[in-house]
């Protein structure tokens, strides 16, 4: 149900960038949620696909920074407008299944000291989209989703620290994705939100690392499902996405594991980025 007066249970924050069609479906799925009071804040990073016009016709709090300020900075800006006790940071290419918000709220009430939580992400065909993982180490980069080996089908998620077995009950995990991230509003603000040095990618793992360093818990809720059309929003600009992914990886390790070894990491990332660009170009020509 819509937010009441000056407070509500959950503030849903969506950062959009040229995601018009997926966003329409996302907003429809949110509108069908029951059992909780919520508001919707959509911050649009200067889309050119008609998203601003759509938002002006919807029952949402729409913010327009007039340029692409990045995912983390946009989510932080939206959080300052939020009135909910909890924040639910959601990708525009997601669809909430029935009872999703109510399940998150029930979990939060029974685990008042939780740090972060996420849903069980699934593809449109119902298959699990692996999102829970260990915090990344340098050796994981060879097999990660942004690596040339993964793009060639020569690496698996588990090789890069992803956790494929979730069970049926809430599960404590080291790290989760910001695709569908549930957090207390006061805690998010206490942490200063996302680190805005990460334009896109790795801001979620950075937040998980900071939460873990404070001995707070990170959870995934297997019974709460969210459909995620992976890369429907980011996949429209593959070179842009690949550049920022590699840059954010380097920033993450410089921030949390500063070491002379990071010189070698930088070289490896440049090589990996060049190979990734080559694969993108090859597939475009093919």
Coordinates of C-alpha atoms in Angstrom, one line a residue:
X1 CA 0.0 0.0 0.0
X2 CA 1.2 3.6 -0.5
X3 CA 3.2 5.3 2.2
X4 CA 1.2 7.1 4.9
X5 CA 2.0 10.7 5.9
X6 CA 5.6 11.0 7.0
X7 CA 6.5 7.4 7.6
X8 CA 6.2 3.9 6.1
X9 CA 7.6 0.5 6.5
X10 CA 9.8 0.4 3.4
X11 CA 11.2 2.9 1.0
X12 CA 11.9 1.2 -2.4
X13 CA 14.8 2.9 -4.2
X14 CA 15.3 2.2 -7.9
X15 CA 18.2 3.7 -9.9
X16 CA 17.2 3.8 -13.6
X17 CA 19.3 4.5 -16.7
X18 CA 17.7 3.9 -20.1
X19 CA 15.6 1.0 -18.6
X20 CA 12.1 2.1 -19.7
X21 CA 10.6 -1.3 -20.6
X22 CA 12.0 -3.3 -17.7
X23 CA 11.1 -0.5 -15.3
X24 CA 7.4 -0.6 -16.3
X25 CA 7.2 -4.3 -15.4
X26 CA 9.1 -3.6 -12.1
X27 CA 6.7 -0.9 -11.1
X28 CA 3.7 -3.1 -11.9
X29 CA 5.1 -5.9 -9.7
X30 CA 5.6 -3.4 -6.8
X31 CA 2.1 -2.1 -7.1
X32 CA 0.7 -5.6 -6.4
X33 CA 2.5 -6.0 -3.1
X34 CA 0.3 -6.1 0.0
X35 CA 0.7 -6.2 3.8
X36 CA 3.2 -3.4 4.1
X37 CA 3.2 0.4 3.7
X38 CA 5.8 1.6 1.2
X39 CA 6.9 4.4 -1.0
X40 CA 8.7 4.2 -4.3
X41 CA 11.6 6.5 -5.1
X42 CA 13.0 6.3 -8.6
X43 CA 16.1 8.3 -9.4
X44 CA 16.8 8.6 -13.1
X45 CA 20.4 9.0 -14.3
X46 CA 19.6 11.1 -17.3
X47 CA 17.9 8.5 -19.4
X48 CA 17.1 9.3 -23.1
X49 CA 14.6 6.5 -23.7
X50 CA 11.4 8.1 -22.3
X51 CA 11.9 7.1 -18.7
X52 CA 11.5 10.6 -17.3
X53 CA 8.1 11.0 -19.1
X54 CA 7.0 7.6 -17.7
X55 CA 8.0 8.6 -14.1
X56 CA 6.0 11.8 -14.3
X57 CA 2.9 9.8 -14.9
X58 CA 3.5 7.3 -12.1
X59 CA 2.7 7.4 -8.3
X60 CA 6.4 7.6 -7.4
X61 CA 8.8 10.1 -6.0
X62 CA 10.9 10.8 -9.1
X63 CA 14.4 12.4 -8.8
X64 CA 16.3 13.8 -11.8
X65 CA 20.0 14.7 -11.1
X66 CA 20.3 15.7 -14.8
X67 CA 23.4 13.6 -15.4
X68 CA 24.5 10.1 -14.9
X69 CA 26.0 10.3 -11.4
X70 CA 26.5 6.5 -11.0
X71 CA 24.6 3.8 -9.2
X72 CA 25.9 4.3 -5.6
X73 CA 25.7 8.1 -5.7
X74 CA 22.1 7.9 -7.0
X75 CA 21.0 5.4 -4.4
X76 CA 22.6 7.6 -1.7
X77 CA 20.8 10.7 -3.0
X78 CA 17.5 8.8 -3.0
X79 CA 18.1 7.5 0.5
X80 CA 18.2 11.1 1.8
X81 CA 14.6 11.5 0.7
X82 CA 13.4 8.2 2.1
X83 CA 10.9 8.1 5.0
X84 CA 10.8 4.3 5.4
X85 CA 12.2 2.4 8.4
X86 CA 13.9 0.1 5.9
X87 CA 15.3 0.7 2.4
X88 CA 14.9 -1.8 -0.4
X89 CA 17.4 -0.9 -3.2
X90 CA 16.1 -2.5 -6.3
X91 CA 17.4 -2.8 -9.9
X92 CA 14.9 -1.6 -12.6
X93 CA 15.2 -5.0 -14.4
X94 CA 13.6 -6.9 -11.6
X95 CA 10.1 -8.2 -10.9
X96 CA 8.9 -8.9 -7.3
X97 CA 7.0 -12.1 -6.7
X98 CA 3.9 -11.9 -4.5
X99 CA 4.5 -11.4 -0.8
X100 CA 8.1 -10.3 -1.3
X101 CA 8.0 -7.0 0.7
X102 CA 6.0 -8.6 3.5
X103 CA 8.5 -11.4 3.8
X104 CA 11.4 -9.0 4.1
X105 CA 9.6 -7.1 6.8
X106 CA 8.8 -10.2 8.7
X107 CA 12.4 -11.2 8.5
X108 CA 13.6 -7.8 9.7
X109 CA 11.2 -7.9 12.7
X110 CA 12.5 -11.3 13.8
X111 CA 16.2 -10.4 13.2
X112 CA 16.4 -6.8 14.5
X113 CA 20.2 -6.8 14.5
X114 CA 20.7 -7.9 10.9
X115 CA 23.0 -5.9 8.7
X116 CA 22.0 -6.6 5.1
X117 CA 19.6 -9.0 3.3
X118 CA 18.8 -10.0 -0.2
X119 CA 16.3 -12.2 -2.0
X120 CA 16.8 -15.4 -4.0
X121 CA 17.3 -14.1 -7.5
X122 CA 15.9 -16.1 -10.3
X123 CA 16.1 -15.8 -14.1
X124 CA 12.9 -15.3 -16.2
X125 CA 12.8 -19.1 -16.8
X126 CA 12.8 -19.8 -13.0
X127 CA 16.4 -21.0 -12.7
X128 CA 18.5 -19.7 -9.8
X129 CA 20.7 -16.7 -10.5
X130 CA 23.6 -17.2 -8.1
X131 CA 24.2 -14.0 -6.2
X132 CA 25.4 -14.9 -2.7
X133 CA 29.2 -15.2 -2.6
X134 CA 32.3 -15.0 -0.5
X135 CA 34.0 -11.6 -0.3
X136 CA 36.3 -11.5 -3.4
X137 CA 40.0 -12.2 -3.3
X138 CA 42.5 -11.5 -6.0
X139 CA 42.5 -15.1 -7.2
X140 CA 38.8 -15.0 -7.8
X141 CA 39.1 -12.4 -10.6
X142 CA 40.3 -14.9 -13.1
X143 CA 36.9 -16.7 -13.0
X144 CA 34.5 -13.8 -12.2
X145 CA 31.5 -12.9 -14.3
X146 CA 33.3 -10.0 -15.8
X147 CA 36.3 -12.0 -16.8
X148 CA 37.2 -13.2 -20.3
X149 CA 37.2 -16.8 -19.1
X150 CA 33.6 -16.5 -17.9
X151 CA 32.5 -14.8 -21.1
X152 CA 34.0 -17.7 -23.0
X153 CA 32.2 -20.2 -20.9
X154 CA 35.4 -21.6 -19.4
X155 CA 34.7 -20.5 -15.8
X156 CA 31.9 -21.2 -13.4
X157 CA 30.4 -19.1 -10.6
X158 CA 31.7 -21.3 -7.9
X159 CA 35.2 -20.9 -9.2
X160 CA 34.9 -17.2 -8.3
X161 CA 33.5 -17.7 -4.8
X162 CA 29.8 -17.8 -5.6
X163 CA 27.6 -19.9 -3.4
X164 CA 25.1 -22.2 -5.3
X165 CA 23.5 -24.1 -2.4
X166 CA 21.0 -21.9 -0.4
X167 CA 18.6 -24.3 1.2
X168 CA 15.1 -23.2 2.3
X169 CA 15.7 -21.0 5.4
X170 CA 17.4 -17.6 5.8
X171 CA 21.1 -18.2 5.4
X172 CA 24.0 -16.1 6.6
X173 CA 26.4 -15.4 3.8
X174 CA 29.6 -13.3 3.4
X175 CA 28.3 -11.1 0.6
X176 CA 25.2 -10.4 -1.6
X177 CA 24.3 -8.4 -4.6
X178 CA 22.7 -4.9 -4.6
X179 CA 20.2 -6.1 -7.2
X180 CA 17.6 -6.5 -4.4
X181 CA 19.2 -5.1 -1.2
X182 CA 17.3 -4.7 2.0
X183 CA 18.7 -2.7 4.9
X184 CA 17.7 -0.6 7.8
X185 CA 17.5 3.1 6.9
X186 CA 19.4 4.2 10.0
X187 CA 22.2 1.7 9.4
X188 CA 22.6 2.6 5.7
X189 CA 23.0 6.3 6.7
X190 CA 25.3 5.4 9.6
X191 CA 27.6 3.7 7.1
X192 CA 27.4 6.7 4.8
X193 CA 25.6 4.6 2.2
X194 CA 27.5 3.3 -0.8
X195 CA 31.0 4.5 -1.4
X196 CA 30.6 6.9 -4.3
X197 CA 34.1 6.3 -5.6
X198 CA 32.5 3.2 -7.2
X199 CA 30.6 4.6 -10.2
X200 CA 29.0 1.2 -10.8
X201 CA 29.9 -2.4 -9.7
X202 CA 31.6 -3.4 -6.5
X203 CA 29.7 -0.9 -4.3
X204 CA 27.6 -3.7 -3.0
X205 CA 30.6 -5.9 -2.1
X206 CA 32.3 -2.9 -0.5
X207 CA 29.3 -2.3 1.7
X208 CA 29.2 -6.0 2.6
X209 CA 32.8 -5.8 3.6
X210 CA 32.2 -2.8 5.8
X211 CA 29.2 -4.4 7.4
X212 CA 31.2 -7.6 8.0
X213 CA 34.1 -5.6 9.5
X214 CA 31.5 -4.3 12.1
X215 CA 30.5 -7.9 13.0
X216 CA 27.0 -7.3 11.5
X217 CA 25.3 -10.1 9.6
X218 CA 24.5 -10.5 5.9
X219 CA 21.7 -12.7 4.8
X220 CA 20.0 -14.2 1.8
X221 CA 16.3 -15.3 2.0
X222 CA 15.8 -18.3 -0.3
X223 CA 12.1 -18.3 0.2
X224 CA 11.8 -14.7 -1.1
X225 CA 12.2 -14.7 -4.9
X226 CA 12.9 -11.8 -7.2
X227 CA 13.1 -12.2 -11.0
X228 CA 16.1 -10.5 -12.4
X229 CA 16.6 -10.0 -16.2
X230 CA 20.3 -9.9 -15.8
X231 CA 22.0 -7.2 -17.9
X232 CA 18.8 -5.9 -19.5
X233 CA 19.7 -2.5 -18.1
X234 CA 23.6 -2.6 -18.1
X235 CA 24.1 -4.7 -21.2
X236 CA 23.1 -1.9 -23.6
X237 CA 26.5 -0.3 -23.2
X238 CA 29.0 -3.2 -22.9
X239 CA 32.2 -1.2 -23.3
X240 CA 31.1 1.3 -20.7
X241 CA 30.1 -1.4 -18.3
X242 CA 33.3 -3.4 -18.8
X243 CA 35.4 -0.4 -18.2
X244 CA 33.7 0.5 -14.9
X245 CA 33.7 -3.1 -13.8
X246 CA 37.5 -3.4 -14.1
X247 CA 38.1 0.0 -12.6
X248 CA 35.8 -0.7 -9.6
X249 CA 37.6 -4.0 -9.0
X250 CA 40.9 -2.2 -8.7
X251 CA 39.4 0.4 -6.4
X252 CA 38.0 -2.3 -4.2
X253 CA 41.3 -4.0 -3.6
X254 CA 43.2 -0.7 -3.2
X255 CA 40.7 0.3 -0.5
X256 CA 40.5 -3.0 1.5
X257 CA 43.8 -4.8 0.6
X258 CA 46.3 -2.1 -0.3
X259 CA 49.5 -3.9 -1.2
X260 CA 52.4 -3.8 -3.7
X261 CA 50.7 -6.8 -5.3
X262 CA 48.1 -4.4 -6.6
X263 CA 50.5 -3.2 -9.2
X264 CA 50.4 -6.7 -10.7
X265 CA 46.6 -6.6 -10.3
X266 CA 46.4 -3.4 -12.3
X267 CA 48.4 -4.9 -15.1
X268 CA 46.2 -8.0 -15.1
X269 CA 43.0 -5.9 -15.1
X270 CA 44.2 -3.9 -18.1
X271 CA 45.0 -7.1 -20.0
X272 CA 41.6 -8.6 -18.9
X273 CA 39.8 -5.4 -20.0
X274 CA 41.5 -5.5 -23.4
X275 CA 40.5 -9.1 -23.9
X276 CA 37.0 -8.3 -22.8
X277 CA 36.8 -5.4 -25.3
X278 CA 38.0 -7.8 -28.0
X279 CA 35.4 -10.4 -27.2
X280 CA 32.6 -7.7 -27.3
X281 CA 33.8 -6.5 -30.7
X282 CA 34.1 -10.1 -32.0
X283 CA 30.6 -10.9 -30.9
X284 CA 29.2 -7.7 -32.4
X285 CA 30.8 -8.5 -35.8
X286 CA 29.6 -12.1 -35.6

